[in-house]
CSV table of C-alpha atoms in Angstrom, one decimal:
chain,number,residue,atom,x,y,z
A,1,MET,CA,0.1,-0.2,0.0
A,2,LYS,CA,3.1,2.7,0.7
A,3,ASN,CA,4.6,1.6,-2.5
A,4,ASN,CA,1.0,2.6,-4.4
A,5,ASN,CA,0.8,5.6,-2.0
A,6,ASN,CA,4.8,6.6,-3.2
A,7,LEU,CA,4.2,6.2,-6.8
A,8,TYR,CA,-0.1,8.6,-7.0
A,9,LEU,CA,3.0,10.7,-5.4
A,10,LYS,CA,5.2,10.7,-8.2
A,11,LEU,CA,2.1,10.2,-10.8
A,12,ILE,CA,0.8,13.6,-9.7
A,13,PRO,CA,4.2,16.2,-11.2
A,14,VAL,CA,4.3,13.3,-14.5
A,15,MET,CA,0.0,14.2,-14.8
A,16,LEU,CA,0.9,17.7,-15.1
A,17,SER,CA,3.5,17.9,-17.1
A,18,PHE,CA,0.4,16.0,-19.4
A,19,PHE,CA,-1.6,18.9,-19.0
A,20,VAL,CA,1.0,20.9,-20.1
A,21,MET,CA,1.9,19.1,-22.8
A,22,GLY,CA,-2.1,20.1,-23.9
A,23,PHE,CA,-0.8,23.0,-24.7
A,24,VAL,CA,0.1,22.3,-28.4
A,25,ASP,CA,-3.7,22.6,-29.0
A,26,LEU,CA,-4.2,25.7,-28.0
A,27,VAL,CA,-3.2,26.3,-32.0
A,28,GLY,CA,-6.1,25.0,-33.3
A,29,ILE,CA,-8.3,28.5,-32.0
A,30,ALA,CA,-5.2,30.7,-31.8
A,31,THR,CA,-4.9,29.9,-35.8
A,32,ASN,CA,-8.4,31.0,-36.2
A,33,TYR,CA,-8.0,34.7,-34.6
A,34,VAL,CA,-4.5,34.5,-36.0
A,35,LYS,CA,-5.6,34.2,-39.3
A,36,VAL,CA,-8.8,36.8,-38.9
A,37,ASP,CA,-6.4,39.3,-37.0
A,38,PHE,CA,-3.7,39.1,-39.3
A,39,ASP,CA,-6.1,38.7,-42.6
A,40,LEU,CA,-4.3,35.5,-43.7
A,41,THR,CA,-5.8,32.6,-46.3
A,42,ASP,CA,-6.7,28.7,-45.1
A,43,THR,CA,-3.7,28.0,-46.8
A,44,THR,CA,-1.7,30.3,-44.9
A,45,ALA,CA,-3.3,30.5,-41.7
A,46,ASN,CA,-3.0,26.5,-41.6
A,47,LEU,CA,0.6,26.8,-41.8
A,48,PHE,CA,0.8,27.9,-38.4
A,49,THR,CA,-0.5,24.7,-37.0
A,50,SER,CA,2.9,23.4,-39.4
A,51,MET,CA,4.9,25.7,-37.1
A,52,VAL,CA,4.2,23.7,-34.3
A,53,PHE,CA,4.1,19.8,-35.6
A,54,PHE,CA,7.3,20.5,-38.0
A,55,TRP,CA,9.4,20.2,-35.1
A,56,PHE,CA,8.6,17.1,-34.9
A,57,LEU,CA,9.7,15.5,-37.6
A,58,ILE,CA,13.2,17.4,-36.3
A,59,CYS,CA,13.1,17.0,-32.8
A,60,SER,CA,11.9,13.6,-31.8
A,61,VAL,CA,14.7,11.1,-32.7
A,62,PRO,CA,17.6,12.8,-31.5
A,63,THR,CA,15.6,13.4,-28.2
A,64,GLY,CA,15.5,9.5,-28.0
A,65,MET,CA,19.0,9.6,-28.0
A,66,LEU,CA,19.5,12.3,-25.6
A,67,MET,CA,17.1,10.8,-23.4
A,68,ASN,CA,19.4,7.9,-23.5
A,69,LYS,CA,22.6,10.3,-22.2
A,70,ILE,CA,20.6,12.7,-19.6
A,71,GLY,CA,17.9,10.8,-18.5
A,72,ARG,CA,14.2,10.9,-19.7
A,73,LYS,CA,13.2,13.2,-16.7
A,74,LYS,CA,15.6,15.9,-17.4
A,75,THR,CA,14.7,15.9,-21.3
A,76,VAL,CA,11.1,16.4,-19.4
A,77,LEU,CA,12.4,19.6,-17.7
A,78,ILE,CA,13.9,20.9,-20.7
A,79,SER,CA,10.8,20.7,-22.6
A,80,LEU,CA,9.0,21.9,-19.7
A,81,VAL,CA,11.0,25.3,-19.7
A,82,ILE,CA,11.0,25.4,-24.0
A,83,THR,CA,7.2,25.8,-23.4
A,84,VAL,CA,7.6,28.4,-20.6
A,85,LEU,CA,9.1,30.5,-23.3
A,86,ALA,CA,6.7,30.0,-25.9
A,87,VAL,CA,3.7,31.2,-23.8
A,88,MET,CA,5.6,34.2,-22.9
A,89,ALA,CA,6.2,35.6,-26.3
A,90,PRO,CA,2.8,36.3,-27.4
A,91,MET,CA,2.9,37.9,-23.9
A,92,ILE,CA,5.7,40.3,-24.1
A,93,ASN,CA,5.1,41.4,-28.0
A,94,TYR,CA,1.6,40.0,-30.4
A,95,SER,CA,3.0,40.0,-34.3
A,96,TYR,CA,2.7,37.7,-37.0
A,97,VAL,CA,6.5,37.8,-36.2
A,98,SER,CA,6.2,36.7,-32.6
A,99,MET,CA,3.5,34.2,-32.9
A,100,LEU,CA,5.5,31.9,-35.5
A,101,LEU,CA,8.5,32.1,-32.5
A,102,SER,CA,6.2,31.2,-30.1
A,103,PHE,CA,4.3,28.5,-32.2
A,104,SER,CA,7.9,27.0,-33.1
A,105,LEU,CA,8.6,27.2,-28.9
A,106,LEU,CA,5.3,25.4,-29.0
A,107,GLY,CA,6.4,22.7,-31.3
A,108,ILE,CA,10.0,22.2,-30.0
A,109,GLY,CA,8.7,21.8,-26.6
A,110,ASN,CA,5.9,19.6,-27.3
A,111,ALA,CA,8.1,17.1,-29.6
A,112,VAL,CA,10.9,16.5,-26.8
A,113,MET,CA,8.2,16.6,-24.3
A,114,GLN,CA,5.9,13.7,-26.0
A,115,VAL,CA,9.6,11.6,-27.0
A,116,SER,CA,10.3,11.5,-22.9
A,117,LEU,CA,7.5,11.8,-21.1
A,118,ASN,CA,5.7,8.4,-22.2
A,119,PRO,CA,8.8,6.9,-21.6
A,120,LEU,CA,9.1,8.3,-18.3
A,121,LEU,CA,5.7,7.2,-17.5
A,122,SER,CA,6.7,3.4,-18.5
A,123,THR,CA,9.2,3.3,-16.0
A,124,MET,CA,6.9,3.8,-13.3
A,125,VAL,CA,3.9,1.6,-15.2
A,126,ARG,CA,4.8,-1.5,-16.6
A,127,GLY,CA,2.9,-4.6,-18.6
A,128,ASP,CA,-0.8,-4.7,-19.3
A,129,LYS,CA,-1.7,-1.7,-16.9
A,130,LEU,CA,0.6,1.0,-19.4
A,131,ALA,CA,-2.2,1.3,-22.2
A,132,SER,CA,-4.8,2.8,-19.6
A,133,THR,CA,-1.8,4.6,-17.6
A,134,LEU,CA,-1.1,6.8,-20.8
A,135,THR,CA,-4.5,6.9,-21.8
A,136,PHE,CA,-5.0,8.4,-18.1
A,137,GLY,CA,-2.6,11.1,-19.3
A,138,GLN,CA,-3.6,11.8,-22.6
A,139,PHE,CA,-7.0,12.3,-20.8
A,140,VAL,CA,-5.5,15.2,-18.4
A,141,LYS,CA,-3.9,16.2,-21.6
A,142,ALA,CA,-7.1,16.8,-22.9
A,143,ILE,CA,-8.4,19.0,-20.3
A,144,ALA,CA,-5.9,21.6,-21.2
A,145,SER,CA,-7.1,21.5,-24.8
A,146,PHE,CA,-10.8,21.4,-24.4
A,147,VAL,CA,-10.2,24.8,-21.9
A,148,ALA,CA,-7.9,26.6,-23.8
A,149,PRO,CA,-10.7,27.5,-26.5
A,150,LEU,CA,-13.0,28.6,-23.7
A,151,ILE,CA,-10.7,30.0,-21.7
A,152,ALA,CA,-9.6,32.3,-25.1
A,153,GLY,CA,-13.4,32.6,-26.3
A,154,TYR,CA,-14.6,34.0,-23.1
A,155,ALA,CA,-11.3,36.5,-22.7
A,156,ALA,CA,-12.7,37.8,-26.5
A,157,LEU,CA,-16.3,38.3,-25.6
A,158,ASN,CA,-15.6,39.5,-21.9
A,159,PHE,CA,-12.6,41.2,-22.4
A,160,ASP,CA,-12.0,41.6,-26.3
A,161,ASN,CA,-8.7,39.4,-26.2
A,162,TRP,CA,-8.1,36.3,-26.7
A,163,LYS,CA,-5.1,36.6,-25.6
A,164,LEU,CA,-5.5,36.2,-22.0
A,165,LEU,CA,-5.3,32.2,-21.9
A,166,TYR,CA,-1.4,32.7,-22.4
A,167,PRO,CA,-0.5,33.6,-19.0
A,168,VAL,CA,-3.1,31.4,-17.3
A,169,PHE,CA,-1.1,28.4,-19.2
A,170,LEU,CA,2.1,30.3,-18.1
A,171,VAL,CA,1.0,29.7,-14.3
A,172,ILE,CA,0.7,26.0,-14.6
A,173,ALA,CA,3.9,25.6,-17.0
A,174,VAL,CA,6.2,27.2,-14.3
A,175,LEU,CA,4.2,25.6,-11.4
A,176,ALA,CA,5.0,22.2,-13.8
A,177,VAL,CA,8.6,22.9,-13.6
A,178,PHE,CA,9.0,22.9,-10.0
A,179,ALA,CA,6.6,20.5,-9.4
A,180,LEU,CA,9.0,17.7,-11.1
A,181,GLY,CA,12.1,19.3,-10.5
A,182,PHE,CA,11.9,18.2,-6.9
A,183,THR,CA,10.3,14.7,-7.5
A,184,LYS,CA,12.7,12.3,-7.3
A,185,ILE,CA,12.4,9.0,-10.0
A,186,GLN,CA,14.4,6.0,-10.1
A,187,GLU,CA,14.9,5.5,-14.4
A,188,ASP,CA,16.0,2.4,-15.3
A,189,GLU,CA,19.7,2.7,-17.1
A,190,GLU,CA,20.1,2.3,-20.5
A,191,LYS,CA,21.9,-1.4,-21.6
A,192,GLY,CA,24.4,-1.0,-24.5
A,193,ALA,CA,26.0,2.1,-26.6
A,194,THR,CA,23.5,4.9,-27.9
A,195,SER,CA,22.1,4.0,-31.3
A,196,THR,CA,22.9,5.9,-34.1
A,197,PHE,CA,20.5,8.2,-36.4
A,198,ALA,CA,20.3,5.0,-39.0
A,199,GLN,CA,20.0,2.1,-36.0
A,200,CYS,CA,16.6,4.3,-34.9
A,201,PHE,CA,15.4,4.5,-38.1
A,202,ALA,CA,16.1,1.0,-39.0
A,203,LEU,CA,13.1,0.4,-36.6
A,204,LEU,CA,10.6,1.7,-39.2
A,205,GLY,CA,11.5,-1.6,-41.1
A,206,ASP,CA,9.6,-3.7,-38.3
A,207,LYS,CA,5.7,-3.7,-39.4
A,208,VAL,CA,4.4,-3.2,-36.2
A,209,VAL,CA,6.4,0.1,-35.5
A,210,LEU,CA,5.9,1.3,-39.1
A,211,ILE,CA,2.4,0.7,-38.6
A,212,SER,CA,2.2,2.3,-35.8
A,213,PHE,CA,3.6,5.5,-37.4
A,214,ILE,CA,1.9,5.8,-39.8
A,215,GLY,CA,-1.5,5.8,-37.9
A,216,ILE,CA,-0.1,8.0,-35.1
A,217,MET,CA,0.6,10.4,-38.3
A,218,CYS,CA,-3.2,9.9,-39.0
A,219,HIS,CA,-4.1,10.1,-35.7
A,220,VAL,CA,-2.7,13.7,-35.3
A,221,GLY,CA,-3.7,15.0,-39.2
A,222,ILE,CA,-7.2,14.4,-37.8
A,223,ASP,CA,-6.9,15.8,-34.3
A,224,VAL,CA,-5.6,19.2,-35.7
A,225,GLY,CA,-7.2,19.6,-38.9
A,226,ILE,CA,-10.7,18.7,-36.7
A,227,ASN,CA,-9.1,21.4,-34.0
A,228,VAL,CA,-8.8,23.9,-36.7
A,229,THR,CA,-11.2,23.1,-39.1
A,230,ALA,CA,-14.7,22.2,-37.2
A,231,PRO,CA,-15.1,26.5,-36.2
A,232,LYS,CA,-14.6,26.5,-40.0
A,233,ILE,CA,-17.4,24.4,-40.6
A,234,LEU,CA,-19.8,26.4,-38.7
A,235,ILE,CA,-18.7,29.6,-39.7
A,236,GLU,CA,-19.5,28.4,-44.0
A,237,ARG,CA,-23.0,26.5,-43.4
A,238,LEU,CA,-24.2,28.0,-40.2
A,239,GLY,CA,-23.3,31.7,-40.3
A,240,MET,CA,-21.9,32.3,-37.3
A,241,SER,CA,-19.1,34.5,-35.6
A,242,LEU,CA,-15.4,33.0,-34.8
A,243,LYS,CA,-16.6,33.6,-31.3
A,244,GLU,CA,-19.3,31.2,-31.5
A,245,ALA,CA,-17.7,28.6,-33.6
A,246,GLY,CA,-15.1,28.5,-31.6
A,247,TYR,CA,-16.2,26.7,-29.0
A,248,ALA,CA,-16.5,23.5,-31.6
A,249,THR,CA,-13.3,23.0,-30.9
A,250,SER,CA,-14.0,22.6,-27.3
A,251,LEU,CA,-17.0,20.1,-27.9
A,252,TYR,CA,-14.3,18.3,-29.8
A,253,PHE,CA,-11.9,18.1,-26.9
A,254,ILE,CA,-14.9,17.5,-24.5
A,255,PHE,CA,-15.5,14.5,-25.8
A,256,ARG,CA,-11.9,13.5,-26.7
A,257,THR,CA,-11.3,14.4,-22.8
A,258,LEU,CA,-13.9,12.0,-22.2
A,259,GLY,CA,-13.2,9.4,-24.6
A,260,CYS,CA,-9.8,9.1,-22.2
A,261,PHE,CA,-11.3,9.0,-19.5
A,262,THR,CA,-13.5,5.9,-20.4
A,263,GLY,CA,-10.5,4.9,-22.3
A,264,ALA,CA,-8.4,4.5,-19.0
A,265,ILE,CA,-11.2,2.2,-17.6
A,266,VAL,CA,-12.1,0.0,-20.5
A,267,LEU,CA,-7.9,-0.9,-21.7
A,268,SER,CA,-7.2,-2.3,-18.4
A,269,ARG,CA,-9.9,-4.4,-18.5
A,270,PHE,CA,-11.0,-5.5,-22.0
A,271,SER,CA,-9.6,-5.3,-26.1
A,272,SER,CA,-7.3,-2.4,-27.1
A,273,LYS,CA,-8.3,-3.5,-30.6
A,274,LYS,CA,-12.0,-4.0,-30.1
A,275,PHE,CA,-12.0,-0.5,-28.3
A,276,PHE,CA,-9.8,0.2,-31.6
A,277,ILE,CA,-12.2,-0.6,-34.2
A,278,ILE,CA,-15.4,1.2,-32.0
A,279,SER,CA,-13.2,4.3,-32.2
A,280,THR,CA,-12.8,4.3,-35.7
A,281,VAL,CA,-15.9,2.9,-36.8
A,282,ALA,CA,-16.9,6.6,-34.8
A,283,MET,CA,-14.6,8.5,-36.5
A,284,VAL,CA,-16.0,7.1,-40.1
A,285,LEU,CA,-19.7,8.2,-38.7
A,286,SER,CA,-18.2,11.6,-38.1
A,287,MET,CA,-16.6,12.2,-41.1
A,288,ALA,CA,-20.3,10.7,-42.8
A,289,GLY,CA,-21.6,13.7,-41.2
A,290,LEU,CA,-19.6,16.7,-41.6
A,291,PHE,CA,-20.3,15.8,-45.4
A,292,VAL,CA,-23.6,16.5,-45.4
A,293,PHE,CA,-25.0,18.2,-41.9
A,294,ASP,CA,-26.0,21.7,-42.0
A,295,SER,CA,-27.7,21.7,-39.0
A,296,LEU,CA,-26.3,23.1,-35.5
A,297,ILE,CA,-27.2,20.0,-33.3
A,298,PRO,CA,-26.2,17.0,-35.7
A,299,LEU,CA,-23.3,18.9,-36.9
A,300,TYR,CA,-21.9,19.0,-33.0
A,301,ILE,CA,-23.1,15.4,-32.8
A,302,SER,CA,-20.4,14.7,-35.9
A,303,ILE,CA,-17.7,16.5,-34.0
A,304,ALA,CA,-18.4,15.2,-30.5
A,305,LEU,CA,-17.9,11.7,-32.7
A,306,VAL,CA,-14.8,12.5,-34.1
A,307,GLY,CA,-13.5,13.6,-30.8
A,308,PHE,CA,-14.6,10.3,-29.1
A,309,GLY,CA,-13.7,8.3,-31.7
A,310,ASN,CA,-10.0,10.0,-31.8
A,311,SER,CA,-9.1,9.3,-27.9
A,312,ASN,CA,-7.8,6.7,-27.7
A,313,ILE,CA,-5.6,6.1,-30.9
A,314,PHE,CA,-2.9,7.5,-29.6
A,315,PRO,CA,-2.0,5.4,-27.1
A,316,ILE,CA,-2.9,2.4,-27.9
A,317,LEU,CA,-1.0,2.6,-31.3
A,318,LEU,CA,2.0,4.0,-28.6
A,319,SER,CA,1.7,1.0,-26.3
A,320,GLN,CA,1.7,-1.3,-28.5
A,321,ALA,CA,4.8,-0.1,-30.3
A,322,LEU,CA,6.7,0.0,-27.1
A,323,LEU,CA,5.6,-3.5,-25.5
A,324,HIS,CA,6.7,-4.6,-29.3
A,325,LEU,CA,10.3,-3.8,-28.4
A,326,PRO,CA,11.3,-3.0,-24.9
A,327,GLU,CA,14.5,-3.3,-25.2
A,328,LYS,CA,14.1,-0.3,-27.3
A,329,LYS,CA,11.6,1.8,-25.3
A,330,ASN,CA,13.5,5.5,-25.9
A,331,GLU,CA,14.3,5.2,-29.6
A,332,VAL,CA,11.0,3.2,-30.3
A,333,SER,CA,9.4,7.0,-28.9
A,334,GLY,CA,11.3,8.9,-30.7
A,335,LEU,CA,10.2,7.3,-33.9
A,336,MET,CA,6.6,7.5,-32.9
A,337,MET,CA,6.5,11.3,-31.7
A,338,MET,CA,8.5,12.1,-34.9
A,339,GLY,CA,4.4,10.6,-36.3
A,340,ILE,CA,3.0,13.5,-34.4
A,341,PHE,CA,4.7,15.5,-38.4
A,342,GLY,CA,1.8,14.8,-39.2
A,343,GLY,CA,-0.2,17.8,-37.6
A,344,ALA,CA,2.7,19.7,-40.1
A,345,VAL,CA,2.0,17.8,-43.0
A,346,PHE,CA,-2.1,17.1,-43.6
A,347,PRO,CA,-3.4,20.6,-41.9
A,348,PRO,CA,-1.8,23.1,-45.5
A,349,ILE,CA,-3.3,19.7,-47.3
A,350,MET,CA,-7.1,20.5,-46.1
A,351,GLY,CA,-6.5,24.3,-46.2
A,352,PHE,CA,-4.9,24.0,-50.4
A,353,ALA,CA,-8.1,21.8,-50.6
A,354,SER,CA,-10.2,23.8,-48.6
A,355,ASP,CA,-9.2,27.1,-50.8
A,356,THR,CA,-9.3,25.3,-54.3
A,357,MET,CA,-12.1,23.7,-53.6
A,358,ALA,CA,-14.0,27.1,-52.1
A,359,THR,CA,-15.6,24.9,-49.2
A,360,GLN,CA,-14.5,23.2,-46.0
A,361,ILE,CA,-15.7,19.9,-47.9
A,362,GLY,CA,-11.8,19.3,-49.0
A,363,ALA,CA,-10.8,19.4,-45.3
A,364,VAL,CA,-13.5,17.3,-44.2
A,365,LEU,CA,-12.4,15.0,-47.6
A,366,VAL,CA,-8.2,14.6,-46.8
A,367,THR,CA,-9.9,13.4,-42.9
A,368,THR,CA,-12.0,11.2,-44.0
A,369,ILE,CA,-8.4,9.1,-46.2
A,370,LEU,CA,-6.7,8.9,-42.6
A,371,VAL,CA,-9.7,8.0,-40.8
A,372,ALA,CA,-9.8,5.4,-43.2
A,373,TYR,CA,-5.8,4.2,-43.2
A,374,LEU,CA,-6.7,3.7,-39.5
A,375,LEU,CA,-10.2,1.7,-39.7
A,376,LEU,CA,-7.8,-0.4,-42.5
A,377,ILE,CA,-5.3,-1.3,-39.7
A,378,SER,CA,-7.7,-2.0,-36.8
A,379,PRO,CA,-7.5,-5.8,-37.8
A,380,LYS,CA,-3.9,-6.0,-37.2
A,381,ILE,CA,-4.2,-4.2,-33.3
A,382,ASN,CA,-2.7,-6.8,-30.6
A,383,LYS,CA,-5.3,-7.9,-28.7
């Protein structure tokens, strides 16, 4: 009992770090406000999301190698400090350039954090409990994701300043730095020499790792795409203002949070494979709804369905890859987090498709292709 209590106490700062990890999802609502503030096209505005997720391509594998040298906890702390700098930038100066800098720092910090925080948790929780605990971490992360649009919307409506969400997040990020910094965590000793870049990328030759990698790319593409596109769909079809339509992003993340909470319970008791299939079917139904509906409640239901369905894809794929090659956790984590680069690849494609077709149906079409891939790989998920 004492050991369990000690573990729970150590999990608190780790889960607080998961909350800070959720800051990355503020880019969806922030992009919509930046688009209006600087009069940008969909294609140009969606490039802001690429500034965040581009860094997963650059930083993920080097972070996995860095962890082998300095440890997972120290790597997480570095990521938290970078995130602090990211949320400070718009507070110092709000301009097109400062937002590019903020989004870039947010991407770098989040890339380093995602690579290091999941393996750090895996040293504390092992075996068949890992997927459910990772899902609980995603649940905590999702809380930050859905409160960001709420804070921005409230600040915009009441103070005509959506950027007030940044000082709120700054306080939490600083608290996370100190909480984790003063927590002692016993890490696994790494065996053998640190892997080279070539050895890390060679792991993609493993079928399970490759399927999981592409799956994570699709998951994040859906996540960021809906995050940015949902308000635009409501504006286009219902004539809403951005301040009103911005709550669609919160709706997505509320149901993503509920899905994570449900997954944390279900995955500790039942088959990951069955839950993965249920999740992808929910997203298929959502895509159908986003194609055909043009009234508020059915559109809200469709957004809620994709939020719920997409909530557990990431932890299932990540835990499958980590448990498949347990002796290469750092390297596998680096590769899996590099898959988050999907958040940089697909939103500009969605923006281009929407601009070309002059309708948000273009973005929905691209998202549907990503959902189709997840549906196709669902039979290959381990039970």
